[in-house]
Each structure stands twice: as structure tokens, then as C-alpha cells.
Coordinates of C-alpha atoms and ligand atoms in Angstrom, one line a residue:
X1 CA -93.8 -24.9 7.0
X2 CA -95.9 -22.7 9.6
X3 CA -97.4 -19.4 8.7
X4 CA -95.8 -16.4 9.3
X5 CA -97.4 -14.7 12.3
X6 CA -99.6 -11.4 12.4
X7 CA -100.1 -9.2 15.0
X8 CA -103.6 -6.7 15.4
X9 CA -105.8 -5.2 18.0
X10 CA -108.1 -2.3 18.7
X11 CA -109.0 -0.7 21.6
X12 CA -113.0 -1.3 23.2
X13 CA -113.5 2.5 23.3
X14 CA -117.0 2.4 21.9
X15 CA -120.3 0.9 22.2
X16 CA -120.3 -0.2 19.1
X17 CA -117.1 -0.1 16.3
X18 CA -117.6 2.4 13.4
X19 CA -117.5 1.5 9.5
X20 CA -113.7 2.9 9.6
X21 CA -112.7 0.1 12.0
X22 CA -114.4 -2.4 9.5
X23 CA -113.3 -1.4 6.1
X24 CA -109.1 -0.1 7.5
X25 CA -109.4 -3.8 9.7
X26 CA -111.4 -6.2 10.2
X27 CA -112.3 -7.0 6.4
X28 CA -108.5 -6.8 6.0
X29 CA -108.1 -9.2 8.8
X30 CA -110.3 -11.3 7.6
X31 CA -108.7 -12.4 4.9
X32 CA -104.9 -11.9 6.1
X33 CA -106.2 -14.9 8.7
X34 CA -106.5 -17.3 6.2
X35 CA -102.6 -16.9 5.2
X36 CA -101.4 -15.7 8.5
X37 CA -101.3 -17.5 12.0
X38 CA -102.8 -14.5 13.4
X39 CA -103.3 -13.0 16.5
X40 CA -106.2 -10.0 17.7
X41 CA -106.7 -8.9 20.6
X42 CA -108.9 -6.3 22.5
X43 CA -106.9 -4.0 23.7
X44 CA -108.7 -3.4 27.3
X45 CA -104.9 -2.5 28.7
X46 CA -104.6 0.2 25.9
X47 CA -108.3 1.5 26.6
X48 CA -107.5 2.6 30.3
X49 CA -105.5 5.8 29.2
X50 CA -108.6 7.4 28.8
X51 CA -111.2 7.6 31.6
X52 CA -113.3 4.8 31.9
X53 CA -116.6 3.1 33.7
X54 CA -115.8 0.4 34.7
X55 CA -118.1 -1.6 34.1
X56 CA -118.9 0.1 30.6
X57 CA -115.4 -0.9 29.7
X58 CA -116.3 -4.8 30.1
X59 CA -119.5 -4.5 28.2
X60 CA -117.6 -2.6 25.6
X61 CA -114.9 -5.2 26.0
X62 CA -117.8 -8.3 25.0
X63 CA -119.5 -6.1 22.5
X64 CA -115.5 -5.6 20.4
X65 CA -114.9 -9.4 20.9
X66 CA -118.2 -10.0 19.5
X67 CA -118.3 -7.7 16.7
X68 CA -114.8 -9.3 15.2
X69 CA -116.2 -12.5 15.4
X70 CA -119.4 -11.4 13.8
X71 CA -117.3 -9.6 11.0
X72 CA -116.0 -13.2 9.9
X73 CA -112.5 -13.1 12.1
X74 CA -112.9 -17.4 13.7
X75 CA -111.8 -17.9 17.3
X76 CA -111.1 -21.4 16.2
X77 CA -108.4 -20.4 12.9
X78 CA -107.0 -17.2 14.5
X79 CA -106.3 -16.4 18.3
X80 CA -109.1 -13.8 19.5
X81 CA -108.7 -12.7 23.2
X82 CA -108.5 -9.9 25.5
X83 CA -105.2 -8.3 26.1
X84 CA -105.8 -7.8 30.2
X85 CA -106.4 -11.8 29.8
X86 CA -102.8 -12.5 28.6
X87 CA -100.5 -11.4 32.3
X88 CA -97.3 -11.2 29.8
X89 CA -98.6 -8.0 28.1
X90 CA -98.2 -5.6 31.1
X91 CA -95.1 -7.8 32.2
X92 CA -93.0 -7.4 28.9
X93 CA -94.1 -3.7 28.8
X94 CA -92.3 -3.2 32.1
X95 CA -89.0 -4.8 31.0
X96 CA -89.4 -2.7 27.8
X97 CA -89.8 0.2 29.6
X98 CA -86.4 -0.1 31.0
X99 CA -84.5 0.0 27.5
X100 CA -86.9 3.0 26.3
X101 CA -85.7 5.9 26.5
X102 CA -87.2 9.4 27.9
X103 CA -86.5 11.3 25.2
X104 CA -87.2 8.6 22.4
X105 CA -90.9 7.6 24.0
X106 CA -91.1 12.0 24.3
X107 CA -91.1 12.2 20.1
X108 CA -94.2 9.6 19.3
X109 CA -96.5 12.5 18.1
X110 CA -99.6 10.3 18.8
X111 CA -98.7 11.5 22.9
X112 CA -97.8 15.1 21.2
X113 CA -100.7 15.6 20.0
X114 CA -103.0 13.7 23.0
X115 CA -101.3 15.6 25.6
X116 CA -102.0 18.8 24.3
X117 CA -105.6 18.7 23.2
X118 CA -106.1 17.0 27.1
X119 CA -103.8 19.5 29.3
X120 CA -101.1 18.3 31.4
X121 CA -103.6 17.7 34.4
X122 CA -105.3 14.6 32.3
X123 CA -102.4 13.5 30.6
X124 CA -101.5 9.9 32.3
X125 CA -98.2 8.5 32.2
X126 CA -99.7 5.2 31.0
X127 CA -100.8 7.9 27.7
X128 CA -96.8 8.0 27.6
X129 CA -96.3 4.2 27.7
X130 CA -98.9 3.3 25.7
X131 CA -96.4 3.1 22.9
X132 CA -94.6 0.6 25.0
X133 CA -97.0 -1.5 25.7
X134 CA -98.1 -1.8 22.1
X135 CA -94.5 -3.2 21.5
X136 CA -95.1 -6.0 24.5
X137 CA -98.2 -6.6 22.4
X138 CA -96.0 -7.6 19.3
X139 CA -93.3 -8.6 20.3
X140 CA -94.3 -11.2 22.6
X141 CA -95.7 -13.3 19.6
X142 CA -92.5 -13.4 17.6
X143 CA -94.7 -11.2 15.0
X144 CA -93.7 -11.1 11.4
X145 CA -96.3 -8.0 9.9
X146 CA -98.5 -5.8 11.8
X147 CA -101.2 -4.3 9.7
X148 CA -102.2 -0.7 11.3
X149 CA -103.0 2.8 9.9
X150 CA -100.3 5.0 9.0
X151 CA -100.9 6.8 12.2
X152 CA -99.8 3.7 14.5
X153 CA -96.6 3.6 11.8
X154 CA -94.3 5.4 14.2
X155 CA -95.2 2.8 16.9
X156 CA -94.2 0.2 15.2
X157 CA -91.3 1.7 14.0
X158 CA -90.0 2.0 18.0
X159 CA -90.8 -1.6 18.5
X160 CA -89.2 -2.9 16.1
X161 CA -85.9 -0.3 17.8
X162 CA -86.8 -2.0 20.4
X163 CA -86.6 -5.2 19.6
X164 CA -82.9 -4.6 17.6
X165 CA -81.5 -3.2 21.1
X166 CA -83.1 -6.2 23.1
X167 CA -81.2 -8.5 21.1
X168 CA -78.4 -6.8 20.5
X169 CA -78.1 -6.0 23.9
X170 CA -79.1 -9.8 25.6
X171 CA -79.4 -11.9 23.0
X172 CA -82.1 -12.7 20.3
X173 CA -85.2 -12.9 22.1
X174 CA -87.6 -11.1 19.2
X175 CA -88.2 -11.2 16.1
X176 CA -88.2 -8.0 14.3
X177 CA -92.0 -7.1 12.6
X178 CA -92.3 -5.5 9.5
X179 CA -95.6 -2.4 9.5
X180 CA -98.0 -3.3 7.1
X181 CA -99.6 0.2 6.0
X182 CA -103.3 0.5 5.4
X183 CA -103.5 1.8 2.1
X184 CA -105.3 5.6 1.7
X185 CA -108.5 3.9 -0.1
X186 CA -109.0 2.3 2.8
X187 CA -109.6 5.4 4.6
X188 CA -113.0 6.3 5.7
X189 CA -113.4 9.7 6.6
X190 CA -116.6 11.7 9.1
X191 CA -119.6 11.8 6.7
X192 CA -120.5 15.4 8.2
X193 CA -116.6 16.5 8.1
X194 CA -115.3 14.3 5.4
X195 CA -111.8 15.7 6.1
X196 CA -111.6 14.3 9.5
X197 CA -110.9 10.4 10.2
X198 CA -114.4 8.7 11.0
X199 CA -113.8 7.6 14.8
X200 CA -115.3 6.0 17.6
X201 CA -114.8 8.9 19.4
X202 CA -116.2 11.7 17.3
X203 CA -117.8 14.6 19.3
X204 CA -120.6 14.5 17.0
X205 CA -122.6 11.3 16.0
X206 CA -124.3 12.2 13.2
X207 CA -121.2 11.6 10.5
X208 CA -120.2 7.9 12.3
X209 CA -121.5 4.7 10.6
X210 CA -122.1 2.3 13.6
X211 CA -121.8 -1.7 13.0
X212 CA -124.6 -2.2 15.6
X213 CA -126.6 0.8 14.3
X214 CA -130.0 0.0 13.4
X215 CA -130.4 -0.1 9.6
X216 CA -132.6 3.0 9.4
X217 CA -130.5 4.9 11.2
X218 CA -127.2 4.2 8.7
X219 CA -129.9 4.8 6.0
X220 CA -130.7 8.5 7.4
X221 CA -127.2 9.1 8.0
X222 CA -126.1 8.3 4.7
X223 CA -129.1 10.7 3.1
X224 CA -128.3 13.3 5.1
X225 CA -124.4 12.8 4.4
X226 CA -122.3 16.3 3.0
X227 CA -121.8 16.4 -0.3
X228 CA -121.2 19.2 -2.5
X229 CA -122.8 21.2 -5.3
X230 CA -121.8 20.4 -8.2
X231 CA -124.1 17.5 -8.1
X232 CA -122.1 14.5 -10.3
X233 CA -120.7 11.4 -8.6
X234 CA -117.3 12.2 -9.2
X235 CA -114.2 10.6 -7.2
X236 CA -112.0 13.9 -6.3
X237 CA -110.5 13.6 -2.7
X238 CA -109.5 17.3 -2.7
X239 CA -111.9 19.1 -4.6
X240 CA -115.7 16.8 -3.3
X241 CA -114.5 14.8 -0.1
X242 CA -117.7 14.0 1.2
X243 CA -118.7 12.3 -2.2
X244 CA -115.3 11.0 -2.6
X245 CA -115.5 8.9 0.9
X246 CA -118.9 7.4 -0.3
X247 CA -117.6 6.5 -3.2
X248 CA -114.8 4.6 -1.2
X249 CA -117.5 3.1 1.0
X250 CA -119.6 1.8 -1.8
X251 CA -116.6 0.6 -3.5
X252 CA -115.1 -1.3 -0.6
X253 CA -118.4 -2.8 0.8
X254 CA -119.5 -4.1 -2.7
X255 CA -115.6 -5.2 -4.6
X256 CA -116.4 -3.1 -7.2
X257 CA -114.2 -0.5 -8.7
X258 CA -114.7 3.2 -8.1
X259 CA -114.8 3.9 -11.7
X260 CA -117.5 1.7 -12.6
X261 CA -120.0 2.7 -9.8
X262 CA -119.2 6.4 -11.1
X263 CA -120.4 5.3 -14.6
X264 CA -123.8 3.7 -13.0
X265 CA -124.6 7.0 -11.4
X266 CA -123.7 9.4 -13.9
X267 CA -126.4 11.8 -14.6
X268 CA -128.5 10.3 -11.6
X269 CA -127.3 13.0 -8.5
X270 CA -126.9 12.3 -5.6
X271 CA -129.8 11.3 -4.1
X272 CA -130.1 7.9 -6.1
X273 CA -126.5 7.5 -5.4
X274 CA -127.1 7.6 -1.4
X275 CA -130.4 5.2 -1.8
X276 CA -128.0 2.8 -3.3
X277 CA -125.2 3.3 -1.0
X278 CA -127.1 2.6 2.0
X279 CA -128.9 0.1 0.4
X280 CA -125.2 -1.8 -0.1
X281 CA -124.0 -0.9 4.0
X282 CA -127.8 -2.4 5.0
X283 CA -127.1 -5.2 3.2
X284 CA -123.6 -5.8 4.7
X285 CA -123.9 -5.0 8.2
X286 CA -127.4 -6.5 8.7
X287 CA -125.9 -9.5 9.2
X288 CA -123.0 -8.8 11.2
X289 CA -125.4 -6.7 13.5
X290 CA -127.4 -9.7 13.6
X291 CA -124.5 -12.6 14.3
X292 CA -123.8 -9.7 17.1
X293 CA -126.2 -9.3 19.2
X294 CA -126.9 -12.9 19.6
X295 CA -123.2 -13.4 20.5
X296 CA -124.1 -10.9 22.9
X297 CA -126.8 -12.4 24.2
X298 CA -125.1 -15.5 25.9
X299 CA -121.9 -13.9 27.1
X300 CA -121.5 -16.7 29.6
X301 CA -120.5 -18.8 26.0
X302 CA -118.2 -15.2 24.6
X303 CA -116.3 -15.9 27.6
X304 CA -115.6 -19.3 27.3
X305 CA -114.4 -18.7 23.9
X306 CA -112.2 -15.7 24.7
X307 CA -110.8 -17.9 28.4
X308 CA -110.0 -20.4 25.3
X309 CA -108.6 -17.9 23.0
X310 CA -106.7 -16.9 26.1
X311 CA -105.2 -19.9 27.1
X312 CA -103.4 -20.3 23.4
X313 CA -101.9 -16.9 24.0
X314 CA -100.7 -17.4 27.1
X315 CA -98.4 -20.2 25.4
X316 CA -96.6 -18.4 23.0
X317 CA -96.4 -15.3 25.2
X318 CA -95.1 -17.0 28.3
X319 CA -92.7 -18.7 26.5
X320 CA -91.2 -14.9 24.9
X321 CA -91.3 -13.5 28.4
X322 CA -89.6 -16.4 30.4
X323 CA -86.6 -15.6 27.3
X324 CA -86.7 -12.8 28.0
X325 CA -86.4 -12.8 32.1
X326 CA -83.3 -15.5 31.9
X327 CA -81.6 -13.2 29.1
X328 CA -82.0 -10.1 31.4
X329 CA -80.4 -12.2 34.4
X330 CA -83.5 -12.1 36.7
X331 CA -83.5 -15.1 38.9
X332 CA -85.8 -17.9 37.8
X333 CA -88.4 -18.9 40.4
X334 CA -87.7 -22.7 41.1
Ligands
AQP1 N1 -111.7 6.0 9.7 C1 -111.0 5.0 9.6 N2 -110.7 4.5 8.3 C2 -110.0 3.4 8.2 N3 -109.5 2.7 9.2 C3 -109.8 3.1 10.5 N4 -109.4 2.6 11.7 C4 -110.0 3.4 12.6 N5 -110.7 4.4 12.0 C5 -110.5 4.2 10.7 C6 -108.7 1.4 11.9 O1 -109.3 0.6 12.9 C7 -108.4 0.1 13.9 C8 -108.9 0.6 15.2 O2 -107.9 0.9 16.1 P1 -108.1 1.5 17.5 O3 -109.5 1.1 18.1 O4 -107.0 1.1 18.4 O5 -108.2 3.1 17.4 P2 -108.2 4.1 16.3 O6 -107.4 3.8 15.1 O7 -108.0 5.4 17.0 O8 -109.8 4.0 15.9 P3 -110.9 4.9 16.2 O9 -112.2 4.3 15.7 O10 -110.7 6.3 15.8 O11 -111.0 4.9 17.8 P4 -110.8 6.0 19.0 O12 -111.9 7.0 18.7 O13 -111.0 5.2 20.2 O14 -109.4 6.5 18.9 C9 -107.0 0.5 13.4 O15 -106.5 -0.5 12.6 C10 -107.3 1.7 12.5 O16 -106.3 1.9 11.5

């Protein structure tokens, strides 16, 4: 029997990805790839909502590509590639467009909330479609689960409408996905705000863990991470956040359960704690930094394996779309 299919992507928005983007994703997808016929892609298409150098966007583009590989995701067991590479994404997002409606695409309150903090004069109508186009990006692999955070939950919530009114509409041409929610452990949180989401696009760098940061620099970070003062390593989200989140950090990068690292630093503050943390995020990320840069350092060879990647995708998703055209009625070029 094949495996059921998977569906994941983030967006090259950032030099470099951030600790979040490695304990919410790609450690999950590391291991959902072993049971899942799984697809991730770099969402370049997604990234052009917000202003962009262009040619900042392709090295950010290499550097993503190369820091899922280095994180253990295998070009040759799942399918790696770059969205803009696969032509079906922006076509299927087009046809989907036409059975979205105005008011529907108005309530996702991930453009709510954009729009307003960027003013009506920088707010793109590709901001507005970007939920859209995230549905092309699933449904044109027949996905069974898509793993995001519980913000991208009402995204995949209007695909999968989506995908109902397609069918019911034209005929089956999708399969319906099912959201796979991160869970709240999973959550890594600004080390300087530890209520905010850690994220590539933080105002302030000082609270962002960066894969491709140098190890002294997570080290420093770490030490001079908030904490509070009461001075015991204590898991309480609500009452010590900034501990909390370290705790969460140390506990996902090492297997270990929160408890039991709590027990190894009682009575030890927190300075012994943070020594030991960022002895346990060098430790990890050394290597992937490493298996990084020297991806990065023949990106004729990144291409080839991405124009690879590519190729498989373009199978699969030209198969959805050309479905999809003959079930809508549009004349098939002979
Ligand atoms: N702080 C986080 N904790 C856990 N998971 C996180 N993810 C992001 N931040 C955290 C997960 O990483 C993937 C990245 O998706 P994305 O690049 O499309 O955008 P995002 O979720 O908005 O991530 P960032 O880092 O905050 O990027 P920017 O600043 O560009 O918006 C998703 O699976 C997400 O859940």
C-alpha cells in the first residue's frame, strides 16, 4: 500500500531559520517523512507578499533549502523543492480563486491582523490570496495531513472548503486534508519577550536563536536570556515564561522530559541552568550549521538537487491541475 501523503512548507523570509522553525517543523518533519510520502517546499511564491530584494530572496531561497536538508529532511526519501519551481502552484491558485469567495477570503484573521499593523497603502492583494494559494499548495498533491501551527489552522480549514465545493461542484478532483496541529510544547517563544512567538522576523534580534548563528553567539543569547526572580528552574508558562520556554527548549533538543531536567537543576539557579542549555543547542546545531554552509558552498550541486526535487513535483501536480482544467470545461490544448 503507498503512504499517505503530507503536505509542509515555510516561507525563505530570513537569512537564516530560527530555533522555532526547527523544534514546531523540521524535527517534526523529520520524522513524519519516514511514514509519510511527503512533500516541502520553499515557499518563494508565499514570501513575495512582503517586500523583497530580489536577489536576497534567492539566496534566502538556497540558504531554507539548505537548512532542511541539513536538519535531516532527504531530497532522495521526501520531495524538497521550491514552490516558484512547480508552474501548477500559481495556476491552481487562480482556478481556486474563482470559487473563493470575497467575503470568506475577508474573515482569515492572519490578513486581519497583517493588513492592519501594515496600513491599507502596503497591504497587497497577493496578502489577501495568500490563503489561496496555500490551498493550491495542498491540494495539488492529493494531501492527506498537513502539519502547521495553530495559527495556519484557519487556512487549512478553507482549503479543505475548498476542496468539498470543487468536488461537489465538478467532480472529485481533491482529496480532502486533515490539519495536523503543532502541539503547545512545541512552541518556542522570544527569549527577551517570552510571551511573543520567536520569529524570523522579530524587530529585535537579541531574543531569536538562529540555526546558522555562530555558537558563541546562541551561547550569549541564552545567558543573557529573561528570566525571572524567583530564581528556581520551575516550568510555569503563566507565572515564569522566560524560564518556562528554556525549559521547553532543553527538553525538546535533548528527549528528555521537562520534569526530570527540573530535578537536575534544582537548587542550582539559573546561571548553571543556561550553561547547560546552551551547551545542549551548541551541540545540536553545530552540526546542522556545519552540513549548511557547505551545502551552501556549491550551490551549482543545491540546484540540481532541488531542478530534481522539482521535476517529481511537477508529476503529481500537473497531473491534479490537468483534472482539474477538463472538470472546469476549459478546452484542452491538443
Ligand atoms: N516560535 C515558533 N515555535 C514553534 N514553531 C514555529 N514555527 C515558526 N515559529 C515558531 C513553525 O515554523 C514553520 C514556519 O513557517 P513560515 O516560515 O511560513 O512562517 P511563520 O510560522 O510565520 O514563521 P516565522 O519564523 O515567524 O516567520 P516570519 O517571521 O517570516 O513570519 C511553521 O510550521 C510554524 O508553525
Amino acid at each position: 500500500m503507498s503512504k499517505p501523503r503530507l503536505y509542509s512548507g515555510m516561507q525563505p523570509s530570513a537569512d537564516s531559520l530560527q530555533i522555532g522553525n526547527y523544534i514546531g517543523a523540521l524535527m517534526q518533519w523529520r520524522d513524519l517523512q519516514e511514514t509519510y510520502d511527503a512533500y516541502f517546499s520553499v515557499v518563494d511564491l508565499h514570501a513575495l507578499t512582503q517586500p523583497n530584494d530580489p536577489s536576497e530572496l534567492r539566496e534566502k531561497t538556497r540558504r531554507t533549502a539548505a537548512q532542511y536538508i541539513a536538519a535531516g529532511i532527504e531530497p532522495s526519501k521526501s520531495t524538497l523543492y521550491v514552490q516558484s519551481h512547480v508552474r501548477a502552484h500559481a495556476e491552481l491558485a487562480w482556478i481556486l480563486s474563482t470559487i473563493t469567495g470575497f467575503g470568506e477570503a475577508s474573515r482569515m484573521t492572519q490578513f486581519k491582523d497583517k493588513s492592519q499593523r501594515y496600513g491599507a497603502d502596503a497591504t497587497n492583494v497577493g496578502l489577501f490570496t495568500y490563503p489561496v494559494l496555500m490551498a493550491a499548495d495542498i491540494l495539488l498533491y492529493q494531501t492527506d495531513i498537513v502539519p502547521v501551527g495553530d495559527d495556519q489552522k484557519q487556512h487549512v480549514e478553507l482549503t479543505r472548503d475548498l476542496a468539498e465545493r470543487f468536488n461537489a461542484r465538478y467532480g472529485d478532483a481533491f482529496r480532502v486534508p486533515i490539519p495536523v496541529i503543532q502541539q503547545d510544547t512545541a512552541r518556542i517563544y522570544d527569549l527577551q519577550m517570552p510571551t511573543a512567538k520567536m520569529s524570523k522576523s522579530a524587530e529585535s534580534d537579541a531574543g531569536v536563536l538562529w540555526l546558522l548563528d555562530d555558537p558563541a553567539a546562541s551561547a550569549k543569547k541564552i545567558m543573557r536570556a529573561v528570566t525571572d526572580s524567583e530564581g528556581s528552574v520551575r516550568y510555569d508558562r503563566e507565572a515564569k515564561p522566560g524560564v518556562s520556554n528554556l525549559l521547553v527548549i532543553y527538553a525538546a533538543l535533548t528527549g528528555r522530559q521537562i520534569p526530570a531536567i527540573e530535578d537536575e537543576y534544582a537548587g542550582r539557579g539559573y546561571g548553571d541552568f543556561k550553561k547547560g542549555l546552551a551547551e545542549v543547542v551548541v551541540e545540536e546545531f553545530g552540526p546542522v550549521r556545519q552540513r549548511a554552509l557547505e551545502l551552501l558552498d556549491d550551490p551549482a550541486e543545491l540546484d540540481r538537487v532541488l531542478a530534481a526535487n522539482a521535476a517529481r513535483a511537477d508529476e503529481v501536480a500537473d497531473a491534479t491541475l490537468a483534472d482539474v482544467y477538463d472538470k472546469m470545461g476549459l478546452l484542452r490544448r491538443v
